[in-house]
mmCIF file of C-alpha atoms in Angstrom:
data_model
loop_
_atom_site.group_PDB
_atom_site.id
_atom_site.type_symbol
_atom_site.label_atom_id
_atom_site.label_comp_id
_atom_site.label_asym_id
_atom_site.label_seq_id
_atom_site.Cartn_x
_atom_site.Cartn_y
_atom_site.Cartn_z
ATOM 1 C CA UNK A 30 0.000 0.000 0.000
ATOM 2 C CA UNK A 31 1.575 3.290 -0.790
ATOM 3 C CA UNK A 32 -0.610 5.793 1.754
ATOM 4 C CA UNK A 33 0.615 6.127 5.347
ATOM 5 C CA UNK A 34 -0.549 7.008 8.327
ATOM 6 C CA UNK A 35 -0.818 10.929 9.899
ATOM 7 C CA UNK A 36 -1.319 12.323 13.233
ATOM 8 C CA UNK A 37 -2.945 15.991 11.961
ATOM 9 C CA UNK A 38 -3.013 16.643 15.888
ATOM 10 C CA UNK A 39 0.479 15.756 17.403
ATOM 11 C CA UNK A 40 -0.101 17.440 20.921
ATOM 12 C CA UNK A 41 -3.087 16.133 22.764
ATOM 13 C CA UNK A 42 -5.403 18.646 25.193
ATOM 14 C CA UNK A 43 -4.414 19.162 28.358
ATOM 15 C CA UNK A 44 -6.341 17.761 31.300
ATOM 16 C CA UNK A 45 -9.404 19.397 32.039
ATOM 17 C CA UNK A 46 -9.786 20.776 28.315
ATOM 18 C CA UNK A 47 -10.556 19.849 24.906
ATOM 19 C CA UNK A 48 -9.634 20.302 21.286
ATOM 20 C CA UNK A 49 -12.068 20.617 18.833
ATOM 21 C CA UNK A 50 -10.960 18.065 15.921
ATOM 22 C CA UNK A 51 -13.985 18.302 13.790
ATOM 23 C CA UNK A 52 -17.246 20.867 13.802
ATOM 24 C CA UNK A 53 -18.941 19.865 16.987
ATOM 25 C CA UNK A 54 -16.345 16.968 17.790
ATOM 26 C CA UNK A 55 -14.384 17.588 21.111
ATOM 27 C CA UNK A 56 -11.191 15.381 22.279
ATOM 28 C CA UNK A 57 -10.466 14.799 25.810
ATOM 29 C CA UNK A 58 -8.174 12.839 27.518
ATOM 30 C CA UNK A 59 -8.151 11.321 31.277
ATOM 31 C CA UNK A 60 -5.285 9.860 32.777
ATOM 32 C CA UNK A 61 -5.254 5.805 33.968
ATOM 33 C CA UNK A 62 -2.554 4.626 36.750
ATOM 34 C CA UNK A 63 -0.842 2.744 34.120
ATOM 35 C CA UNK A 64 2.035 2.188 31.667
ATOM 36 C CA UNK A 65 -1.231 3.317 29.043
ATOM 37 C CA UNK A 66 -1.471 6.324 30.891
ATOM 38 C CA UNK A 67 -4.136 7.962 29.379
ATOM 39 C CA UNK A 68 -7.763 7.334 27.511
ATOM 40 C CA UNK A 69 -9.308 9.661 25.071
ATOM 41 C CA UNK A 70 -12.898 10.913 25.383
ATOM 42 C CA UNK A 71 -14.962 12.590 22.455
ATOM 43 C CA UNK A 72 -18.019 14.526 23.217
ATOM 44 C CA UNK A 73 -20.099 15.056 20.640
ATOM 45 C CA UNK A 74 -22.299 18.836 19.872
ATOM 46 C CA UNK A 75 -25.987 17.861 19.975
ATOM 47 C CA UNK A 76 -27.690 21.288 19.804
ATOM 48 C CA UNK A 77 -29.244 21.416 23.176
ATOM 49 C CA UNK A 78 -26.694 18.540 25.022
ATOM 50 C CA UNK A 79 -23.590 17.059 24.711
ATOM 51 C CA UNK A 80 -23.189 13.166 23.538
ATOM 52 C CA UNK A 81 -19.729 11.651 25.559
ATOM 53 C CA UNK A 82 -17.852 8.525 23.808
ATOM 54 C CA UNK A 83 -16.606 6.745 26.535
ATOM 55 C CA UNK A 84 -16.033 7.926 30.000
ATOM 56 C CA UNK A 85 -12.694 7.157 31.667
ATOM 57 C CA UNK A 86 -12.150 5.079 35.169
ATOM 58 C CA UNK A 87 -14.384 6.157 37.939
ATOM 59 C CA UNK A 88 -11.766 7.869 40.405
ATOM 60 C CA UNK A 89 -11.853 10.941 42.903
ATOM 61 C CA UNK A 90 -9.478 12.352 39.998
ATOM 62 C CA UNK A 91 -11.511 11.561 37.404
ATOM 63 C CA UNK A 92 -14.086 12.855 38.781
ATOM 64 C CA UNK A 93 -12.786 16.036 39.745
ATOM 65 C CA UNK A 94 -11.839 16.077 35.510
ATOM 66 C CA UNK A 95 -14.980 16.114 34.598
ATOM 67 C CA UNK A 96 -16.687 18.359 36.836
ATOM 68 C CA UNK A 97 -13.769 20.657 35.894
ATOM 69 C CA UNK A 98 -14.826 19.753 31.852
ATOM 70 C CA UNK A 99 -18.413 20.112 32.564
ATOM 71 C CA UNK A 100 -17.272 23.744 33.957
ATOM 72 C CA UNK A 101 -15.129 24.618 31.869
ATOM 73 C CA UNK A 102 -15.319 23.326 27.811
ATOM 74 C CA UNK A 103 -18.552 21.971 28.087
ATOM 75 C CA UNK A 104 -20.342 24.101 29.624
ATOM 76 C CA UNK A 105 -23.533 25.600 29.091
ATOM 77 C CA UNK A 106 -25.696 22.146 28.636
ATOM 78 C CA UNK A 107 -25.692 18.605 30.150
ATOM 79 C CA UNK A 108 -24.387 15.423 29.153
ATOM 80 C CA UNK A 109 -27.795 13.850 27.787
ATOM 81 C CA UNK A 110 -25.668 10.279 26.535
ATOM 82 C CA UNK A 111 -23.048 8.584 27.267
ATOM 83 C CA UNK A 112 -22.275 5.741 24.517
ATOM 84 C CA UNK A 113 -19.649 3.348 25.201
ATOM 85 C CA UNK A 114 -17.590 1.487 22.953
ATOM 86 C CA UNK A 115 -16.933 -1.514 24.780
ATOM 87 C CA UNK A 116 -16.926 -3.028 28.625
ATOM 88 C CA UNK A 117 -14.021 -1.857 30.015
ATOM 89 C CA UNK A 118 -13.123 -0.180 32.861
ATOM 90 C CA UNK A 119 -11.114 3.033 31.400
ATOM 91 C CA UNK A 120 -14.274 3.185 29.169
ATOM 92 C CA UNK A 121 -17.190 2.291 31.049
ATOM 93 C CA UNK A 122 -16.070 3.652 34.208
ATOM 94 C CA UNK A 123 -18.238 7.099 34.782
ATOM 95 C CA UNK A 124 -21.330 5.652 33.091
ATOM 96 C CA UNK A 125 -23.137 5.153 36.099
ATOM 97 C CA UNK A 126 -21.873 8.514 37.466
ATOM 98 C CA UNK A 127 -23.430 10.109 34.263
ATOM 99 C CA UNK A 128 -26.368 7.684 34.533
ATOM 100 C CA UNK A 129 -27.280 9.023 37.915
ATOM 101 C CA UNK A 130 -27.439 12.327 36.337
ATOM 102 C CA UNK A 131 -29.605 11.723 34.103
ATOM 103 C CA UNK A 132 -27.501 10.655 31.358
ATOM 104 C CA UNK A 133 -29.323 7.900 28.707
ATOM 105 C CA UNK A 134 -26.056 4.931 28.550
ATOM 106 C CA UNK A 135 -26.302 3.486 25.179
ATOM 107 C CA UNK A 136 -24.424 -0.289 24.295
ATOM 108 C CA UNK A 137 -23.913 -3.099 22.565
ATOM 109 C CA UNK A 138 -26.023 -5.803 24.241
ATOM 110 C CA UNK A 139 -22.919 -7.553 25.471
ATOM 111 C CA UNK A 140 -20.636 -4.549 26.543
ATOM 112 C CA UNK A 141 -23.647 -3.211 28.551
ATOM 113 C CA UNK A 142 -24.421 -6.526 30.336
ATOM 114 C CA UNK A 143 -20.785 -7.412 30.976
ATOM 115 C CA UNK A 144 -19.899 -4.186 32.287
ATOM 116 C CA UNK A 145 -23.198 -4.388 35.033
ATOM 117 C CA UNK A 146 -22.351 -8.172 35.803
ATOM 118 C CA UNK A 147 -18.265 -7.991 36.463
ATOM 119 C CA UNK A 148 -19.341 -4.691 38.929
ATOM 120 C CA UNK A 149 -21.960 -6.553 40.512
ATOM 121 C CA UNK A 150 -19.468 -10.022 40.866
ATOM 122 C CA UNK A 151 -17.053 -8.773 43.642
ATOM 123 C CA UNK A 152 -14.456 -11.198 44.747
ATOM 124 C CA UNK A 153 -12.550 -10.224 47.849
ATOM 125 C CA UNK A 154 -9.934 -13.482 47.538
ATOM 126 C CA UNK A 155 -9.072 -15.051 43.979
ATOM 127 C CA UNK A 156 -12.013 -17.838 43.107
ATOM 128 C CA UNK A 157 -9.917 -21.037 42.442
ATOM 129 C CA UNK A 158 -11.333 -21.164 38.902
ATOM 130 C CA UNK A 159 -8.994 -18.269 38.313
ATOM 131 C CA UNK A 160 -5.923 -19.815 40.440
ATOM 132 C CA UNK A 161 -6.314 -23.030 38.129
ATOM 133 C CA UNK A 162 -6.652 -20.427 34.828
ATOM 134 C CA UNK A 163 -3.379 -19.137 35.845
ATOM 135 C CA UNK A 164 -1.313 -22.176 37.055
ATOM 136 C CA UNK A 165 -2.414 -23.851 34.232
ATOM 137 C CA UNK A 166 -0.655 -20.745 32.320
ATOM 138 C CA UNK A 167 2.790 -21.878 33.990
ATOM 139 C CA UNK A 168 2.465 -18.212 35.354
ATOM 140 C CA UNK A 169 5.532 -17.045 37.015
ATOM 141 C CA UNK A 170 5.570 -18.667 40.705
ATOM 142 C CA UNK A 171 7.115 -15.775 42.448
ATOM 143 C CA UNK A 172 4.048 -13.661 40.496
ATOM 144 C CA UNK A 173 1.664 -16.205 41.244
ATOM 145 C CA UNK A 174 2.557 -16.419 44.948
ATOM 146 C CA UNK A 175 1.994 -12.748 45.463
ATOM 147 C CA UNK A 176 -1.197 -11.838 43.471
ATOM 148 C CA UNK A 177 -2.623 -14.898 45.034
ATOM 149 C CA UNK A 178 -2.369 -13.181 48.367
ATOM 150 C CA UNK A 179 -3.671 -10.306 47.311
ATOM 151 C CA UNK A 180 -7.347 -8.950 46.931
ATOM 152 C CA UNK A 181 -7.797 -9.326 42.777
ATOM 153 C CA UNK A 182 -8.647 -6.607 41.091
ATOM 154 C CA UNK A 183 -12.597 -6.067 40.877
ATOM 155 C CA UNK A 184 -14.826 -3.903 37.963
ATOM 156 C CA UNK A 185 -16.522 -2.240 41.468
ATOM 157 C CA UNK A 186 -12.934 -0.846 42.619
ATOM 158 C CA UNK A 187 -12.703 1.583 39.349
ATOM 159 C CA UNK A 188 -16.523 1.579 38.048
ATOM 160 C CA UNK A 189 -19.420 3.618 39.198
ATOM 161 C CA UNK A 190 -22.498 1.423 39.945
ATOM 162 C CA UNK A 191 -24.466 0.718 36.579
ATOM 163 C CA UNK A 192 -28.558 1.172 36.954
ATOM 164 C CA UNK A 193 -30.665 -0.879 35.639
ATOM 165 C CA UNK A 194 -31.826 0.418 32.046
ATOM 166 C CA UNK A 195 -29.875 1.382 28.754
ATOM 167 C CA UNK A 196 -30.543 1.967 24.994
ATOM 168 C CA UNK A 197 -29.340 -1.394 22.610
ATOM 169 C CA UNK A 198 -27.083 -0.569 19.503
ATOM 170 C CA UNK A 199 -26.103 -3.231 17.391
ATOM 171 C CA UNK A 200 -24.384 -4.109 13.871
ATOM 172 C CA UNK A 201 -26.176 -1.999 10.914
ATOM 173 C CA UNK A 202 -27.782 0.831 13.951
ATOM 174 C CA UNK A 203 -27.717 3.898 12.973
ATOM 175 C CA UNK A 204 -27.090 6.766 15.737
ATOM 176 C CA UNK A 205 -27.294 10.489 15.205
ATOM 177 C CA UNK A 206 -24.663 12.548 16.980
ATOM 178 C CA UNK A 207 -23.192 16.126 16.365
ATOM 179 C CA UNK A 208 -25.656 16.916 13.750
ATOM 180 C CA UNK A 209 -23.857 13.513 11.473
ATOM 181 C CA UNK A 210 -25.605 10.406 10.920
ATOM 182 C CA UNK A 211 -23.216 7.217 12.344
ATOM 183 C CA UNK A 212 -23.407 3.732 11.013
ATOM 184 C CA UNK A 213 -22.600 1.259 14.184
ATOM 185 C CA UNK A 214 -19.937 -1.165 12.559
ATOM 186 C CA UNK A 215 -18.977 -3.819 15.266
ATOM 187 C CA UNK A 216 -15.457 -5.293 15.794
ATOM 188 C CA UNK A 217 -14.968 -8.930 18.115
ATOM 189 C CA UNK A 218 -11.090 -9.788 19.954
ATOM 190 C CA UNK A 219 -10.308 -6.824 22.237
ATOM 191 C CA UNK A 220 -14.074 -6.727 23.474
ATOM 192 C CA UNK A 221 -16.814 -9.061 22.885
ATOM 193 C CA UNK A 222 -19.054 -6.508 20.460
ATOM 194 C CA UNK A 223 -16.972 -3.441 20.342
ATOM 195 C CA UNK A 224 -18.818 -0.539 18.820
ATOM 196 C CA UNK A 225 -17.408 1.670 16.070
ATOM 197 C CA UNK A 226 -19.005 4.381 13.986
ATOM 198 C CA UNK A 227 -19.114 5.455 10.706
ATOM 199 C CA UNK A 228 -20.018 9.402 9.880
ATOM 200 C CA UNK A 229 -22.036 8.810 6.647
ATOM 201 C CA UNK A 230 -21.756 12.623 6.460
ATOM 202 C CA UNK A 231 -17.773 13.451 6.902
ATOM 203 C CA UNK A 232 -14.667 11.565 6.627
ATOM 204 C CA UNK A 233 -14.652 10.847 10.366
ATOM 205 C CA UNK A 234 -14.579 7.231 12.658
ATOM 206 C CA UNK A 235 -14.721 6.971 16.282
ATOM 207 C CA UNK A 236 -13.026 3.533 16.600
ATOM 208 C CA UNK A 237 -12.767 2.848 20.513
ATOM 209 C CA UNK A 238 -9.307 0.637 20.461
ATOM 210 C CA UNK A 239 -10.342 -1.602 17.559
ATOM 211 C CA UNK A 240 -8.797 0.756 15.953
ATOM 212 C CA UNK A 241 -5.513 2.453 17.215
ATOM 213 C CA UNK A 242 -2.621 4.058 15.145
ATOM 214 C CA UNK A 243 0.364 3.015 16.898
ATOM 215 C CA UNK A 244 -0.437 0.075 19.241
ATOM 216 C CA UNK A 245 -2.358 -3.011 19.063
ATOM 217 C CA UNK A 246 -4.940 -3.480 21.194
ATOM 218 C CA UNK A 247 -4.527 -6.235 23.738
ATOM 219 C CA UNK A 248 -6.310 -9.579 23.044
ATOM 220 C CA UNK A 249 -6.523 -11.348 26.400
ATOM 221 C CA UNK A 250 -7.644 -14.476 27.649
ATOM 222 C CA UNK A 251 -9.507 -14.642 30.615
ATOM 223 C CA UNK A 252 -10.759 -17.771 33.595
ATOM 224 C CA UNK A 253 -14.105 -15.942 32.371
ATOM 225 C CA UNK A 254 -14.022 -18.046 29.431
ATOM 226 C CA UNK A 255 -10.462 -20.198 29.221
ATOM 227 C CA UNK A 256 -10.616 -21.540 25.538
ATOM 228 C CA UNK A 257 -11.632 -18.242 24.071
ATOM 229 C CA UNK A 258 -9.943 -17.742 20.527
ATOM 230 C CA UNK A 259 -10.331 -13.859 20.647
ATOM 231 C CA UNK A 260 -7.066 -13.792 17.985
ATOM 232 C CA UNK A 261 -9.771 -15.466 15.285
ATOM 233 C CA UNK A 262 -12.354 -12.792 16.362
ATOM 234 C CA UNK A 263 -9.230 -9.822 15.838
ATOM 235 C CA UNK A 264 -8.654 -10.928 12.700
ATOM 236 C CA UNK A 265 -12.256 -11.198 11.280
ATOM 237 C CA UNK A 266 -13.289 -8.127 12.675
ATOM 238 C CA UNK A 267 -10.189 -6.290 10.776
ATOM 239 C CA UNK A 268 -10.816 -7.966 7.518
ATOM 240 C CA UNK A 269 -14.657 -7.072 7.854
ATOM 241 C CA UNK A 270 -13.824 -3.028 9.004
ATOM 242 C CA UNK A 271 -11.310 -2.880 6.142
ATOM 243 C CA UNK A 272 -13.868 -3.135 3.076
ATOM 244 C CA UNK A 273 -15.033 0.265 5.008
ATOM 245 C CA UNK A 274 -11.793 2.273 5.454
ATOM 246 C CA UNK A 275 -10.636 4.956 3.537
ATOM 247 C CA UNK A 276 -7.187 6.764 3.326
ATOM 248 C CA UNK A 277 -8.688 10.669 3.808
ATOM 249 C CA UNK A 278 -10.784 9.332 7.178
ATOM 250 C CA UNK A 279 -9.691 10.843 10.478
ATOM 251 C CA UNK A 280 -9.705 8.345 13.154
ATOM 252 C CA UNK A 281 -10.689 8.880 16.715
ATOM 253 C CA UNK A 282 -9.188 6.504 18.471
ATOM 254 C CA UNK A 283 -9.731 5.286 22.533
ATOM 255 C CA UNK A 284 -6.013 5.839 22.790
ATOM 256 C CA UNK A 285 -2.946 7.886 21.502
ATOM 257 C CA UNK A 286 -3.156 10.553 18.371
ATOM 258 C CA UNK A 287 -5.949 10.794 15.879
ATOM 259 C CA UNK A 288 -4.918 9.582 13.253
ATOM 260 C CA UNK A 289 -5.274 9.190 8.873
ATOM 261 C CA UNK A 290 -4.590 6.025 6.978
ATOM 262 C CA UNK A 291 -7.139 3.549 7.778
ATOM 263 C CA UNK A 292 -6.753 0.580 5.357
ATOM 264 C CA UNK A 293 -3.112 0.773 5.637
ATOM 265 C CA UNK A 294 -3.417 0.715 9.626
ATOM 266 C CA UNK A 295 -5.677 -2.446 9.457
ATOM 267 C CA UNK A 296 -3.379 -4.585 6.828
ATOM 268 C CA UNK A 297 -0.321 -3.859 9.607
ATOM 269 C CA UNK A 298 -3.002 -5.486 12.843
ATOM 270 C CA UNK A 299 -3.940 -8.174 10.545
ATOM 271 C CA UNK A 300 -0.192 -8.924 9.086
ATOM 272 C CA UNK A 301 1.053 -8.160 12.679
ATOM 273 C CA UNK A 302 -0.545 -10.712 14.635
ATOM 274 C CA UNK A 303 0.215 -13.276 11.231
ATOM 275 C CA UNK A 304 3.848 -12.543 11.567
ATOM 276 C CA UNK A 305 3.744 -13.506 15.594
ATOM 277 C CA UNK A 306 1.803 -16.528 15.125
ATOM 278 C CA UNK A 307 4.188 -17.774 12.877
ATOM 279 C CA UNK A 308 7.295 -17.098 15.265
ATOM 280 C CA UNK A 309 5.484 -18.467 17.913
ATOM 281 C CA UNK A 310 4.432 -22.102 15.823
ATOM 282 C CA UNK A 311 8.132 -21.791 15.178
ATOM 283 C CA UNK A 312 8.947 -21.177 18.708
ATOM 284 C CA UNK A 313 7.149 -24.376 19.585
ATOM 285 C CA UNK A 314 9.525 -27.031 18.094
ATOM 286 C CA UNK A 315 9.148 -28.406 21.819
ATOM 287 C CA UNK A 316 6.681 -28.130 24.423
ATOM 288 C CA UNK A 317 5.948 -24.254 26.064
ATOM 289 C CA UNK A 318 3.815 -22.881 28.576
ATOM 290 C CA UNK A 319 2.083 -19.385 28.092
ATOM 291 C CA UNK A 320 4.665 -18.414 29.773
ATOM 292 C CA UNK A 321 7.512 -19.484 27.688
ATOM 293 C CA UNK A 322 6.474 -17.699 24.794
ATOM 294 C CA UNK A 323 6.945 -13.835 25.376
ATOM 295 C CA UNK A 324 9.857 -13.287 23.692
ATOM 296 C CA UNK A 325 8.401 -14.426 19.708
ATOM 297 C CA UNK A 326 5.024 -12.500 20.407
ATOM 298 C CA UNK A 327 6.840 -9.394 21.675
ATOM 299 C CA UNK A 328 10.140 -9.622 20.605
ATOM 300 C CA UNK A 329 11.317 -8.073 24.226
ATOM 301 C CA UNK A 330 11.355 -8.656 27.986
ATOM 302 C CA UNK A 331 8.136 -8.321 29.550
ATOM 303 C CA UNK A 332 8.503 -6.755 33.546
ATOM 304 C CA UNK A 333 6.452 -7.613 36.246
ATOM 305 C CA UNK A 334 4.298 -4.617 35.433
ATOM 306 C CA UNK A 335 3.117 -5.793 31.881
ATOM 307 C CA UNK A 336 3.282 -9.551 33.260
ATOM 308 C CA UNK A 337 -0.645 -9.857 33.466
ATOM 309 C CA UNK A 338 -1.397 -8.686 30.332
ATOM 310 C CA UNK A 339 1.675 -10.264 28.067
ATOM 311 C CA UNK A 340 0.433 -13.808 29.880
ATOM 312 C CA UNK A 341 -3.418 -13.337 28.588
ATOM 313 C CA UNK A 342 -2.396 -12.072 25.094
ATOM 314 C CA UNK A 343 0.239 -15.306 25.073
ATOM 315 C CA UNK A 344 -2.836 -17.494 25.822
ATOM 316 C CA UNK A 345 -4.899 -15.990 23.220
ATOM 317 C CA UNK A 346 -2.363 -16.485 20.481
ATOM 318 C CA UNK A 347 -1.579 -20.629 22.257
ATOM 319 C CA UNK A 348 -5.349 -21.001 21.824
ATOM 320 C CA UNK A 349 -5.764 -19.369 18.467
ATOM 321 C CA UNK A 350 -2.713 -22.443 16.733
ATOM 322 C CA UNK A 351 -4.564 -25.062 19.286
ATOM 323 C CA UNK A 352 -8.356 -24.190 17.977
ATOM 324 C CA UNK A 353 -7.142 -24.019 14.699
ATOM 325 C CA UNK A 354 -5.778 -27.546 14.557
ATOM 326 C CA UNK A 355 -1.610 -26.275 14.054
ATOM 327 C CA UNK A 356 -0.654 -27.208 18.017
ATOM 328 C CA UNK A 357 -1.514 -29.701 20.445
ATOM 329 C CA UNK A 358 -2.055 -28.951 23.717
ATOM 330 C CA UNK A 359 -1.322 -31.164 26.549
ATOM 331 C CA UNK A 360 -1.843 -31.171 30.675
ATOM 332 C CA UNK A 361 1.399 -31.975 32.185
ATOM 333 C CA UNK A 362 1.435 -33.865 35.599
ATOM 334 C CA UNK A 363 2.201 -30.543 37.608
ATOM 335 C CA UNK A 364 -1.127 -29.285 36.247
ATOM 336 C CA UNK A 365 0.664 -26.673 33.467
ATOM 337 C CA UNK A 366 -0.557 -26.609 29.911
ATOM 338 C CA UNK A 367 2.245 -27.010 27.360
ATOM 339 C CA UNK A 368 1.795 -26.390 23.499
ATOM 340 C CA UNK A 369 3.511 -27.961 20.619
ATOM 341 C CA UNK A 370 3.920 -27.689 16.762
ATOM 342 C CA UNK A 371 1.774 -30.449 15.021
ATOM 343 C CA UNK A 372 3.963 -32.592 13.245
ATOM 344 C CA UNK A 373 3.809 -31.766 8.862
ATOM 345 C CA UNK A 374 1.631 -34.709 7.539
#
């Protein structure tokens, strides 16, 4: 492909403002407490209120952001919807803090009822379910040892309760926002049903992190469902977005810069994840755990901070050559899964 990709806005807005990227289109960002240290928010011009993509993590700072937002650069009318792109937490976290004022949440089916159910399921120790997920993972013992100790992680800790009651979108919806008709195009791998839209009326796409200009989205396995193949999903989903992508569209992605060059952005996710499958069927000439096989999926040393996420995305991609009949995967005596190459035939 001979286009490339552009960032037409290299500096992003400072916290507790926005820059306008479009007529009626404004970006924000709010910070996470992570290496991805940041989440962008659009909020969309609807005459008499304001529509908000996404929301951020529900935290005394974040919430202080947006009151200072609703002050400040959006000020002047409420925040009638909130629409969320998918279930997580750095997305879905003020939706129930909009919700309880007055705010109309609109979903996918799926994001909407697995964002209520993981903030309703709170686990103060680790079930064993997801001990045996990650033993079975040959996760790190020194790792293992210490996050089994610990309280796990729950939705509740960084998500506002979620009332009962939202509005459904779903593949081929339609939703009107900022004066622009938006077809709802819907992506599978990072999040079950991730929303996208389409501006049938400008060159613009708010893409959540399906689509992202200079990372690649994680693609986890979870104990929520262990033989997941959300790599098959990722790929489908790229293959099916990419008969829609156009060079001249500006992309509003969930994280890092807007960003130009769509169909040459979705051949490098689809040809990226191809290239680390096949170092990692090469890498397993012998039997390897999940967490043996870093180094040919990331090419670098993962530290303890990344651990969690490198050891679901190294799952994903074990599952992906096991479902698809290119590995064999076996239960070793000390309960560990180990993967190998399939022999030629």
């Amino acid at each position: 492909m001979s286009q490339t990709i552009s960032t037409p806005f290299e500096t992003p807005p400072a916290e507790g403002d926005a820059i306008e990227v479009a007529p009626g289109v404004l970006w924000i960002r709010l910070p996470l407490p992570m290496k991805l240290d940041h989440v962008n928010i659009y909020a969309l011009d609807d005459g008499d209120s304001w529509t908000v993509i996404d929301t951020g993590l529900h935290t005394k700072r974040t919430v202080a952001i947006w009151e200072k937002l609703l002050a400040g650069p959006l000020a002047g009318k409420p925040v009638g919807r909130v629409v969320l792109t998918h279930h997580h937490p750095d997305h879905i976290g003020m939706a129930g803090w909009f919700q309880a004022r007055g705010a109309e949440i609109i979903a996918t089916r799926t994001a909407w009822l697995l964002g209520r159910m993981l903030t309703l399921d709170v686990q103060e120790v680790w079930p064993e379910e997801a001990l045996q997920f990650y033993r079975r993972a040959g996760m790190d013992k020194a790792i293992f040892e210490a996050r089994s100790k610990d309280r796990p992680f729950n939705f509740s800790d960084t998500v506002h309760p979620i009332a009962l009651g939202f509005t459904r979108i779903q593949e081929g919806s339609a939703i009107t926002m900022a004066g622009r008709v938006w077809d709802v195009r819907i992506g599978n791998g990072h999040a079950p049903e991730h929303a996208t839209f389409w501006s049938r009326d400008d060159n613009l796409v708010l893409g959540g992190d399906q689509l992202l200009a200079s990372i690649s989205p994680n693609l986890g396995v979870y104990p929520t469902e262990p033989d997941a193949d959300p790599v098959a999903e990722w790929l489908v989903a790229c293959e099916y977005l990419a008969q829609f992508a156009t060079a001249d569209q500006l992309v509003l992605p969930g994280h890092k810069l807007p960003f130009t060059g769509l169909p040459l952005r979705l051949n490098q996710l689809i040809e990226n994840h191809h290239g680390a499958l096949a170092r990692l069927l090469d890498h397993l000439s012998q039997p390897r755990t999940a967490h043996d096989c870093f180094m040919p999926l990331f090419k670098r040393e993962i530290g303890e901070a990344e651990y969690g996420l490198a050891l679901v995305e190294s799952i994903a991609h074990l599952n992906h050559l096991h479902l698809s009949g290119q590995a064999c995967r076996n239960l070793r005596e000390d309960g560990v899964y180990t993967f190998e190459r399939k022999a030629a035939t």
